[in-house]
Coordinates of C-alpha atoms (C1' of nucleotides) in Angstrom, one line a residue:
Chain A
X1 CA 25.3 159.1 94.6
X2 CA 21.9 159.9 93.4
X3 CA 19.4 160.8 95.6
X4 CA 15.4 160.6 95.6
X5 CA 13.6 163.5 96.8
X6 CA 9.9 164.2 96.9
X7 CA 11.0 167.5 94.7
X8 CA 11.9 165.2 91.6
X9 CA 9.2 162.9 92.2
X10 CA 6.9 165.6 91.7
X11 CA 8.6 166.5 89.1
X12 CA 8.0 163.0 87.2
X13 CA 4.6 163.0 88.5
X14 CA 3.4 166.2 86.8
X15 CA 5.3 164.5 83.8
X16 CA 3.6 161.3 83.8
X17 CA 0.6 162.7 84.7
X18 CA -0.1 164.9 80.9
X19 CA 0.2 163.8 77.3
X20 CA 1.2 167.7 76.4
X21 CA 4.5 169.2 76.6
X22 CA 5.0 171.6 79.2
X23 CA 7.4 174.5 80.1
X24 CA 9.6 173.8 82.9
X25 CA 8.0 177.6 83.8
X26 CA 4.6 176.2 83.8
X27 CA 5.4 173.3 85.6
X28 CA 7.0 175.1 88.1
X29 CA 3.5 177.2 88.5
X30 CA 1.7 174.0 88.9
X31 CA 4.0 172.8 91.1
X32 CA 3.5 176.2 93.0
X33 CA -0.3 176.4 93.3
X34 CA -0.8 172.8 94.4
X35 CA 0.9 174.0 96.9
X36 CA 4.7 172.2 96.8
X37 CA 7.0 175.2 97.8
X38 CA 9.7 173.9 95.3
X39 CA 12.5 176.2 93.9
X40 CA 12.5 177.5 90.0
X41 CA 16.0 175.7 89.7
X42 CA 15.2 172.6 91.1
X43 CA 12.6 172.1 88.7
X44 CA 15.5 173.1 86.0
X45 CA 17.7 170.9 87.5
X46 CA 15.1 167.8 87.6
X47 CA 13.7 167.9 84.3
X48 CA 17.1 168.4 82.8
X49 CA 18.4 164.9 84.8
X50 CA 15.1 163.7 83.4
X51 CA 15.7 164.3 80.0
X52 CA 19.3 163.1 80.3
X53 CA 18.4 160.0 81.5
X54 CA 15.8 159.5 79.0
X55 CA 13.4 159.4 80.9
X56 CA 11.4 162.5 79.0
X57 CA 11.8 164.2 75.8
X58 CA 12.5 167.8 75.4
X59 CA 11.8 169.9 72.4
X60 CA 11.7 173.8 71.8
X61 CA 8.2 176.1 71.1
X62 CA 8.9 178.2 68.8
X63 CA 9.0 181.4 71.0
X64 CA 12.5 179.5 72.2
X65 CA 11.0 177.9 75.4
X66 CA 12.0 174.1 76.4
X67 CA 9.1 171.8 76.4
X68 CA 9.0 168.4 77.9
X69 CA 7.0 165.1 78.2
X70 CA 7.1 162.5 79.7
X71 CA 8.8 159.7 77.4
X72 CA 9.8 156.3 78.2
X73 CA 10.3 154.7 74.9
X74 CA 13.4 154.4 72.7
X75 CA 13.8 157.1 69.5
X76 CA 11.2 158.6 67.9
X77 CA 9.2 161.6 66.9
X78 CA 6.2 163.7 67.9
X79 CA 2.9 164.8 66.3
X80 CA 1.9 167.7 68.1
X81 CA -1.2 170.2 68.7
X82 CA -0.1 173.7 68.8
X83 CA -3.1 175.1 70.4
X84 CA -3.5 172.5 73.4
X85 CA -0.2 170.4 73.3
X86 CA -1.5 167.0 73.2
X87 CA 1.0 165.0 71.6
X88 CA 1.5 161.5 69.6
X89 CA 4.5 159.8 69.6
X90 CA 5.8 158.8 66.4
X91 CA 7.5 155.9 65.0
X92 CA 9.1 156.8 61.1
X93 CA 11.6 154.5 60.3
X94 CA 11.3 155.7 56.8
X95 CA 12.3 159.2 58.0
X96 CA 15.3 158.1 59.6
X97 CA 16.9 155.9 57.3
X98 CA 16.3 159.3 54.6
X99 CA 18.0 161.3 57.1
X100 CA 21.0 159.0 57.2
X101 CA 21.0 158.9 53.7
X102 CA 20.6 162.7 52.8
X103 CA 23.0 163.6 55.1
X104 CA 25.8 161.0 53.8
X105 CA 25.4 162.1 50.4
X106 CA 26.3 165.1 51.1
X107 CA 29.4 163.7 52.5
X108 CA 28.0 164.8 56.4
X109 CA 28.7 162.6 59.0
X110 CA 27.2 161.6 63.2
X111 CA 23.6 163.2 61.4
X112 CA 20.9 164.1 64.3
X113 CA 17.8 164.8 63.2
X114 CA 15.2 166.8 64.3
X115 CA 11.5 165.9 62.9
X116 CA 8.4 167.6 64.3
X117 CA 5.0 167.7 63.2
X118 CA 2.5 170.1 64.4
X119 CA -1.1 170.6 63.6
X120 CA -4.1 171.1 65.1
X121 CA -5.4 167.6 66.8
X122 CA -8.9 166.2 66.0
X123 CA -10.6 168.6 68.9
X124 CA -9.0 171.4 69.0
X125 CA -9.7 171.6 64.9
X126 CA -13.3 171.1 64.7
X127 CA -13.8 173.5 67.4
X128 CA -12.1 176.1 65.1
X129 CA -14.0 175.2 61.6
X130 CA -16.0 178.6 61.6
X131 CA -12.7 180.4 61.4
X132 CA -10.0 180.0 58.3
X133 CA -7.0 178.8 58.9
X134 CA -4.1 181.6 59.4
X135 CA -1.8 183.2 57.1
Chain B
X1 CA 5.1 202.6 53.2
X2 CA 8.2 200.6 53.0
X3 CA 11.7 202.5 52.9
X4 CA 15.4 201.3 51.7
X5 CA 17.6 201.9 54.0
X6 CA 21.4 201.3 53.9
X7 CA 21.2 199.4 57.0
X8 CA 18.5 196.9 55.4
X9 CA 20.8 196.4 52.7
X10 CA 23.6 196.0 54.9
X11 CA 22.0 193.4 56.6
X12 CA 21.1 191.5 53.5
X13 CA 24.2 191.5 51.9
X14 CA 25.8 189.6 54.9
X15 CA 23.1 186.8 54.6
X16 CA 23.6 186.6 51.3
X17 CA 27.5 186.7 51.4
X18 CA 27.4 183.3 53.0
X19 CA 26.0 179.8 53.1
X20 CA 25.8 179.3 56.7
X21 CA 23.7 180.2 59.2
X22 CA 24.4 183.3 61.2
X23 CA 22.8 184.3 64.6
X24 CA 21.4 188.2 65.0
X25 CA 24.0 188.5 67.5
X26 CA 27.3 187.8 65.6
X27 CA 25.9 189.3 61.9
X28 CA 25.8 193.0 64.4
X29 CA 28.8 192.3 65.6
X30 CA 30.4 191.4 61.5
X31 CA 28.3 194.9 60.8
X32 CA 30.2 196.5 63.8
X33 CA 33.3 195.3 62.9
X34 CA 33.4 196.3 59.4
X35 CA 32.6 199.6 60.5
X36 CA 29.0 200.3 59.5
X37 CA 27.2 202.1 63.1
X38 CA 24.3 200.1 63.1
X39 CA 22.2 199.3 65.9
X40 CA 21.3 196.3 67.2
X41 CA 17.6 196.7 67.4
X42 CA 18.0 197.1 63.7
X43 CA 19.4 194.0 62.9
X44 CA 16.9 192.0 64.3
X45 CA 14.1 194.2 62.7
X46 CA 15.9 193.7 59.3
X47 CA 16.2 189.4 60.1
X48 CA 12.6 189.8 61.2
X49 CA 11.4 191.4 58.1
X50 CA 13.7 189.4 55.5
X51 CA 12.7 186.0 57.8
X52 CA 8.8 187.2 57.2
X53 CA 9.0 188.4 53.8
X54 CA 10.5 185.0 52.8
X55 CA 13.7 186.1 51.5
X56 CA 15.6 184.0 54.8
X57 CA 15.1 181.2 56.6
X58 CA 15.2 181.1 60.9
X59 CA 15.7 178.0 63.0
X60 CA 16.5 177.8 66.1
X61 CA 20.0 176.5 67.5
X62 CA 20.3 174.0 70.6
X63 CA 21.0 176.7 72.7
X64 CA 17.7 178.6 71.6
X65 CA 19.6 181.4 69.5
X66 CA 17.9 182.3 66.3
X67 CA 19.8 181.9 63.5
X68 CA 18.9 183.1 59.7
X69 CA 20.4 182.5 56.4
X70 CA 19.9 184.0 52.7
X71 CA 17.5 181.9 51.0
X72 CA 14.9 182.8 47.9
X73 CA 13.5 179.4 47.1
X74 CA 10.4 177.8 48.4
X75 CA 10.0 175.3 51.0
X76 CA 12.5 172.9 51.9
X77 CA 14.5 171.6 54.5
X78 CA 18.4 172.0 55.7
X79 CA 21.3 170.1 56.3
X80 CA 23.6 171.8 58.8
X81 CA 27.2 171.1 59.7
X82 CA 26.8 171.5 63.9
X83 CA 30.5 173.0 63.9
X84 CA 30.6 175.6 61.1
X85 CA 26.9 176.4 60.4
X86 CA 27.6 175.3 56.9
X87 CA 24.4 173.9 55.3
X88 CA 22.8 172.5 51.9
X89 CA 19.4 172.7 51.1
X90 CA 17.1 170.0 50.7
X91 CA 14.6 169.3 48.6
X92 CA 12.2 166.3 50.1
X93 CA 8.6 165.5 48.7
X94 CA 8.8 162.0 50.3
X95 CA 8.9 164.0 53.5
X96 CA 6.3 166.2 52.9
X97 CA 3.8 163.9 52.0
X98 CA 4.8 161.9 55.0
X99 CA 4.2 164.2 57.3
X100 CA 0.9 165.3 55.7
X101 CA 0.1 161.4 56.1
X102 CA 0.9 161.1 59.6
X103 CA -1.3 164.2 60.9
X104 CA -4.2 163.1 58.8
X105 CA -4.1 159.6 60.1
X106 CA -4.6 161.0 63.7
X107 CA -6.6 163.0 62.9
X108 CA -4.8 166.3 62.9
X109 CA -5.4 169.2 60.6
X110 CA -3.2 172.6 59.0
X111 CA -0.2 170.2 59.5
X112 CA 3.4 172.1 59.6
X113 CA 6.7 170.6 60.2
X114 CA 10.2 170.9 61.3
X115 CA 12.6 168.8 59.9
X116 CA 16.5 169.6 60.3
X117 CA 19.6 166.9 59.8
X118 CA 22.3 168.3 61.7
X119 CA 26.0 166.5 61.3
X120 CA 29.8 167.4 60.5
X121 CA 30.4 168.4 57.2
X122 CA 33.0 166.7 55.3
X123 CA 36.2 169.3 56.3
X124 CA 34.8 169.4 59.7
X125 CA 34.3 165.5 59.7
X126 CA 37.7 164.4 58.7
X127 CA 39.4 167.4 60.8
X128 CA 37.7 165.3 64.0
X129 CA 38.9 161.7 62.8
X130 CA 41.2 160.9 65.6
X131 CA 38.4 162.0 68.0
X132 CA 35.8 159.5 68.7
X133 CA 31.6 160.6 68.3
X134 CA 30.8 162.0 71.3
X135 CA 28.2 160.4 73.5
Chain C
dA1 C1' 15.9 222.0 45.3
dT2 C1' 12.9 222.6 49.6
dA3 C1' 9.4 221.4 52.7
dC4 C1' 6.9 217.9 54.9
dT5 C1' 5.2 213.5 56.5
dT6 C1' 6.1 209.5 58.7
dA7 C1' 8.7 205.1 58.6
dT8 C1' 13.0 203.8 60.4
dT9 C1' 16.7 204.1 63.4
dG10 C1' 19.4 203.5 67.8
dA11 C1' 20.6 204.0 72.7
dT12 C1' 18.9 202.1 76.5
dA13 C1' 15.6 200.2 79.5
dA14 C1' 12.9 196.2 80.2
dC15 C1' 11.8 191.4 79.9
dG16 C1' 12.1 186.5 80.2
dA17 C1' 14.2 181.9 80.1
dG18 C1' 17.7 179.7 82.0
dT19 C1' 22.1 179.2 84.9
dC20 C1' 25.1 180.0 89.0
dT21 C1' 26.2 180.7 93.9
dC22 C1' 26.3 179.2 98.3
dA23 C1' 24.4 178.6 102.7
dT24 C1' 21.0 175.4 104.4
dT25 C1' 18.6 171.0 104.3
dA26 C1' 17.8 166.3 104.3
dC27 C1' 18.7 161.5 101.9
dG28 C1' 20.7 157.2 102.6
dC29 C1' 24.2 154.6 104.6
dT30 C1' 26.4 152.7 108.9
Chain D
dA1 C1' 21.0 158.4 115.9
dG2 C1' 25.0 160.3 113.5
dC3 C1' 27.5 161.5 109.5
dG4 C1' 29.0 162.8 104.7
dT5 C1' 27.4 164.9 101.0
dA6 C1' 24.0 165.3 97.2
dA7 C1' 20.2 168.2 96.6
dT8 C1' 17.7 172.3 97.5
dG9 C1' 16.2 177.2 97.0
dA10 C1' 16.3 182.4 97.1
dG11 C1' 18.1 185.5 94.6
dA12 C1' 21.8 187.4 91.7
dC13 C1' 23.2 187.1 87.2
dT14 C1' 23.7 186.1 82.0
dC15 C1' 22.2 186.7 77.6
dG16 C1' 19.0 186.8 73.7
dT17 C1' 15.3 189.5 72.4
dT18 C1' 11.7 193.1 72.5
dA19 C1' 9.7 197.7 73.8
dT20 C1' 10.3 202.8 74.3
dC21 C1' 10.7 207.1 72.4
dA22 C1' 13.2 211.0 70.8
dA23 C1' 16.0 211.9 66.7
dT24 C1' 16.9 211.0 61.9
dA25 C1' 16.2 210.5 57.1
dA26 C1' 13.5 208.2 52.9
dG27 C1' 10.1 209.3 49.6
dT28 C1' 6.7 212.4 48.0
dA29 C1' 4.7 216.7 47.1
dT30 C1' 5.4 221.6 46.3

DNA sequence: ATACTTATTGATAACGAGTCTCATTACGCT
DNA sequence: AGCGTAATGAGACTCGTTATCAATAAGTAT
């Protein structure tokens, strides 16, 4: 039987709480300084039920961390700052119906895809004007 | 200044030997196996280098392993059989421009994107047809 | 061909994210 | 309140990857 505990909850609340992703390391450090003397693993273990049951969405940075955010709704896709993590939630029915479609022409069947945007959001961009973009 | 080494070439020739994505990992241990003595540091130097200089292409697998593959051309996207790394390039404008769309309608700027399809090939497909999806 | 400079190598230590273990705790039911 | 057991948490552990640093060898100059 599953159980509620106040170590979930909080959890879900830091979740709920942010339109970033976050690290289940940084959440954990949250977690930490606000004073909740919850264990590394449990906050593994919760935001890995949490994903599971849909309940957020989990994506990887690309130094191979798992991110996650809260996410209630069905299928969809993310628009994403990479210098503060806010995060827009993306419907692209047009990109999924290609996917299905690509990946059946080449004779590929059960596709997944994974479709990611990231940029640097509205505020985070103007305060960067002065300096050219890298590479 | 930049120096050939045997060990760079070694490393290249395995990538481009095949069409499916290899991890650092298991291209040190083909290496190994076929008898050359090179070290593992190496190996993920030379993926490093060929990743940066454009001559391969990195993603990350579910389990956050990096895995690289041979590839000259410019941008595009993949199509990658989830059982035997197997993939096929793809070409996509429709994609590009919608995901260029998408970040400038909220506002976002310098606008990157990861798009994968991941499925069974067609060997791996029909080798599974008595098995039902999973999930 | 020989000497020399320094980029590259490789064994190994270090690191970090994530998982596993298992004794202890505490949720939810009766 | 009492009980069965799911959940917790400290720490050991795995594993991919990076850093260290002395030894090696590629490319150039002599």
């Amino acid at each position: 039987m599953k159980r509620n505990t106040w170590q979930r909850e909080a959890v879900r609340d830091v979740l709920d709480s942010g339109d970033a992703f976050v690290s289940a390391q940084s959440l954990y450090s949250q977690l930490r300084d606000a004073g909740h003397a919850i264990g590394l693993a449990t906050v593994y273990r919760a935001l890995a039920d949490l994903a599971g049951g849909g309940e957020a969405d989990c994506l990887q940075s690309a130094e191979g961390e798992n991110l996650y955010r809260a996410c209630a709704t069905g299928h969809h896709h993310h628009l994403i700052c990479r210098k503060c993590g806010t995060t827009v939630e993306i419907k692209a029915d047009a990109v999924e119906t290609w996917a299905k479609t690509v990946a059946a022409e080449h004779g590929f069947t059960q596709a997944e895809h994974v479709v990611d945007v990231f940029g640097l959001c509205a505020s985070c961009g103007s305060a960067l004007r002065s300096i050219p973009p890298r590479q």
